[in-house]
């Protein structure tokens, strides 16, 4: 049995004087999201109040310091399934705060205790599936990028420059993604991850075709406007268009890793860093597989379909194994997976069609 | 507001990630330039680098803390970074000259064995990538360490800022590398400059008194500083020595059977190799003194043989006159792709029937070289002939976008040793060649195709049999070249070989090729002998026409064919 619990400690400093409605707001979130069994409170003299709830999930406590416009909260939950981050967000939303400090602790972790319960606990199963997912999505992301570098080299030439730019932009965009993570990835982490994988799959799988299309437009512009293809205007347009796609994929990948780490930490604190190293391993697997297995054996656009299909499948596995129930995520994901599967099966027809329309256009 | 020391630490972060990514890119590019296989080496290098980063990040924070450790990491990176490029180059020399020397010494079987030896490749690979991994590992320590430093000094988390500056540094490093270092400097100088930047971080740590001033800090920084100064003074000498060994060592060793001491002495006596760095390639020019007193000038591009002043005549006569005779036509309007040296133009200009030659060359440095007095004498200033219109540009792009139709297209590109060049041997390229030819037009292509020779010694008496065995790889190579031509729509094509150089001629019409020497016009041929011309009809190039062999820019098959060592 999983004996671990989550413990959230929050310190809130208010903008203005404490109002009783603020405290009521906080308590109402707890009441609506968790199971309150018993309430108890005490008003101190001259000021200060303590509220304690016994919860079905353990306990909640609140202390006010009206003289400092300051409140502390404790939420202790005896399982790992409740999303405390989401609850905190709900609480904070209605408050006018000057500053907030928060700490999330995991209770009940002791290596030696775990070693005594050797059989595969549900936690370990969950952890290994998360690590497998991490490995696959990391490999997928770097393959999208290498595929882009290769497509750019194929259509626009200058392999050296394209690979250098792709790698650098990819790493930088990943960083920006990681920095924006907290702002963009609010709400349920699992649902977010499933959505994100869906988006990455759509963008990454079609990216090579987009490059050809962008080049087609560039040729068209050259003809229509009567300017030099290698001149500033067309080359700037092409760079922004093509490297924009690379940055987008990198950015989305950057959002992905902190999400996975967070999910890992929720299983067990140490899985945070294990997820990180598995992510590196997946990247390594991707860069090794690309030149040796994938690139020599598949047609260019089919590589995109293959990897995107894999990515969409991972998202679906994530969806079904974690009991996410949101039809708005499930249906698009299934559609994306089916789309790429069909595209993959008809790979050579599609490849030839695209080449005919977008590459041999001036034949 | 951030206080001053936090700001400085963030700038340090930025500089460090700049240095690290440039080391990675420098190594990846060095390996790709040396071996010619870009996709393979870039992928592996970034893989090992990231793995190193990850490993470093995992191990950091356990033992390491404070500026002192950062100082030592920077010293380490500075040393590793500055020697990495030189190390990889000389490692490659060992790998390369091993089989080459055996080959030049006549030990064909040994050479072929070593060249295909899996263990040699593994040895080179492991030795090269361990440097990448080490650089990644040391760089991996940096970020957690800087986060810790900031936390210790301010009591607050600055993780986001450190990460942010790390990523900005990476971006700046990449842009700088792609737009400045690679086009303007060579990899040797890039490594030294970046190592210098790393050392400056060390000096900052020392000068800002982030660490105690003691001999164990001051002495290493001074030593590394002296080492870098030494390296930058000796840099040209190192490159020179590398180039000399690369181009002359096999000759010195096979000729003299010298000892190591006399080898170096011999090396010193040789004129330095001239290296021209263009936007697209390294052009090396060097001279070899023949025993009869003549001087042979050899030009290579990215270390691949381009031409020698002694043998170029055979090659260009085979390219132009032999092809024209085989086709039995005299074209009027010609397109020449590549061939910036002007030798092929010289041969073509011998025909008065030719009215106009459109000449496309990518690299202006080659044109500059061909206009030097020394080469002008040989190519007879063909580049400045009024019938020739030379355009500096991308041949493939020109072919794709021109509306003109030509009587003949001559294609003279370097052999497809890397992906950039493999694009020019693709089904897409030949499809456009065919589309830009008139209905009775023809194209000639300089390409590696291998002949299967019978060992009838009488028949080949007096000829150098340069390749005794026809291997399965040769069959694969021939099949790729000819299947690609076949699938781009040509039905008539013929591989032929003159004086050790192989060509393929292809035509749009179904008229058969002409082998009868009596009907041929031999007046313009000076160097190629009758024996060589007669041999063409007996030459046998085994190949298979199959779709799986077709080389496409989206699916290159040509790089697997063993033309590149990796």
XYZ file of C-alpha atoms in Angstrom, chain A residues 142 146 150-151 153-161 163-172 174-176 178-179 182 212 215 219 222-223 228-230 273-274 276-277 280 283-284 287-288 290-292 295-301 352 355 358-363, chain B residues 21 24-25 28-29 38-40 42-44 46-51 53-55 57-58 159-161 163-165 167-168 170-171 174-175 177-179 182 280 394 396-397 400-403 418-420 423 427-429 431-432 435-436 547 552-556 560:
128
model
C 14.724 15.441 -31.068
C 16.726 16.437 -36.867
C 17.406 17.408 -42.829
C 14.358 18.752 -44.690
C 19.136 20.781 -46.079
C 17.225 18.846 -48.733
C 15.096 21.688 -49.999
C 17.267 24.735 -49.338
C 20.761 23.196 -49.270
C 23.678 24.137 -47.006
C 23.599 21.224 -44.573
C 26.163 22.631 -42.134
C 24.341 25.878 -41.566
C 22.064 21.641 -38.659
C 23.892 24.243 -36.583
C 20.955 26.619 -36.575
C 18.449 23.891 -35.814
C 20.329 22.519 -32.814
C 20.931 25.961 -31.315
C 17.433 27.250 -31.848
C 15.990 24.014 -30.521
C 17.948 24.184 -27.255
C 17.177 27.890 -26.829
C 13.325 24.552 -25.114
C 14.692 26.922 -22.496
C 12.078 29.547 -23.239
C 10.726 25.738 -19.649
C 10.652 29.345 -18.408
C 4.452 27.935 -14.865
C 8.297 22.453 -48.805
C 9.758 27.089 -50.302
C 9.622 30.533 -55.502
C 10.385 35.391 -56.544
C 8.539 35.056 -59.834
C 16.295 37.451 -56.352
C 15.586 34.211 -54.513
C 18.911 34.520 -52.681
C 15.556 13.821 -11.386
C 15.122 10.286 -12.717
C 15.256 14.238 -16.239
C 17.920 11.636 -16.864
C 18.365 12.766 -21.722
C 17.217 12.270 -26.588
C 20.357 10.196 -27.018
C 19.880 11.121 -32.190
C 21.350 7.671 -32.569
C 17.827 8.981 -36.673
C 20.966 8.574 -38.806
C 21.278 4.825 -38.397
C 16.616 8.229 -42.042
C 17.992 5.440 -44.283
C 14.832 3.329 -44.081
C 11.904 5.712 -44.382
C 10.807 8.329 -46.852
C 11.189 11.859 -45.540
C 7.577 12.741 -44.920
C 5.116 11.283 -54.345
C 6.921 16.072 -54.297
C 5.505 21.189 -54.177
C 8.922 20.220 -55.511
C 8.614 19.578 -59.241
C 6.287 22.544 -59.716
C 8.580 24.240 -62.217
C 9.288 21.175 -64.296
C 27.692 25.130 -27.276
C 30.067 21.204 -29.279
C 29.411 22.749 -32.680
C 30.690 18.303 -34.706
C 31.843 20.392 -37.642
C 27.587 15.333 -41.843
C 24.364 13.703 -40.652
C 26.130 10.925 -38.815
C 26.364 15.912 -36.078
C 23.777 13.560 -34.654
C 26.241 11.563 -32.586
C 24.964 16.404 -30.087
C 23.849 13.117 -28.552
C 27.057 12.616 -26.577
C 27.142 16.276 -25.600
C 23.601 16.193 -24.220
C 24.285 12.895 -22.490
C 25.272 17.509 -19.847
C 22.681 15.250 -18.269
C 25.253 13.155 -16.481
C 23.765 17.796 -13.988
C 22.906 14.591 -12.130
C 16.954 29.001 -10.959
C 14.740 30.527 -13.620
C 17.169 33.350 -14.296
C 18.307 28.750 -16.884
C 17.125 31.706 -18.909
C 20.617 33.135 -19.319
C 19.508 29.352 -22.966
C 20.200 32.849 -24.241
C 23.257 28.860 -26.179
C 21.272 30.782 -28.750
C 24.826 29.061 -32.143
C 24.124 32.207 -34.108
C 29.049 30.060 -34.673
C 26.887 29.714 -37.778
C 27.219 33.328 -38.899
C 32.396 28.995 -39.209
C 31.661 26.487 -48.934
C 23.959 27.500 -57.176
C 20.922 23.136 -58.928
C 18.905 26.272 -58.286
C 15.468 24.326 -61.545
C 14.451 27.852 -62.332
C 15.777 28.546 -65.825
C 13.433 28.537 -68.820
C 28.764 14.296 -48.154
C 25.118 15.071 -48.144
C 25.493 18.535 -49.673
C 22.056 16.304 -53.578
C 17.022 11.803 -59.090
C 15.594 15.310 -58.575
C 18.708 16.866 -60.082
C 15.032 15.074 -63.655
C 15.727 18.771 -64.063
C 13.844 18.755 -68.541
C 16.338 21.478 -69.515
C 14.185 1.449 -57.524
C 16.955 11.201 -53.803
C 17.576 14.410 -51.914
C 14.862 13.269 -49.551
C 16.221 9.777 -49.280
C 19.944 9.662 -50.050
C 25.913 4.280 -47.784
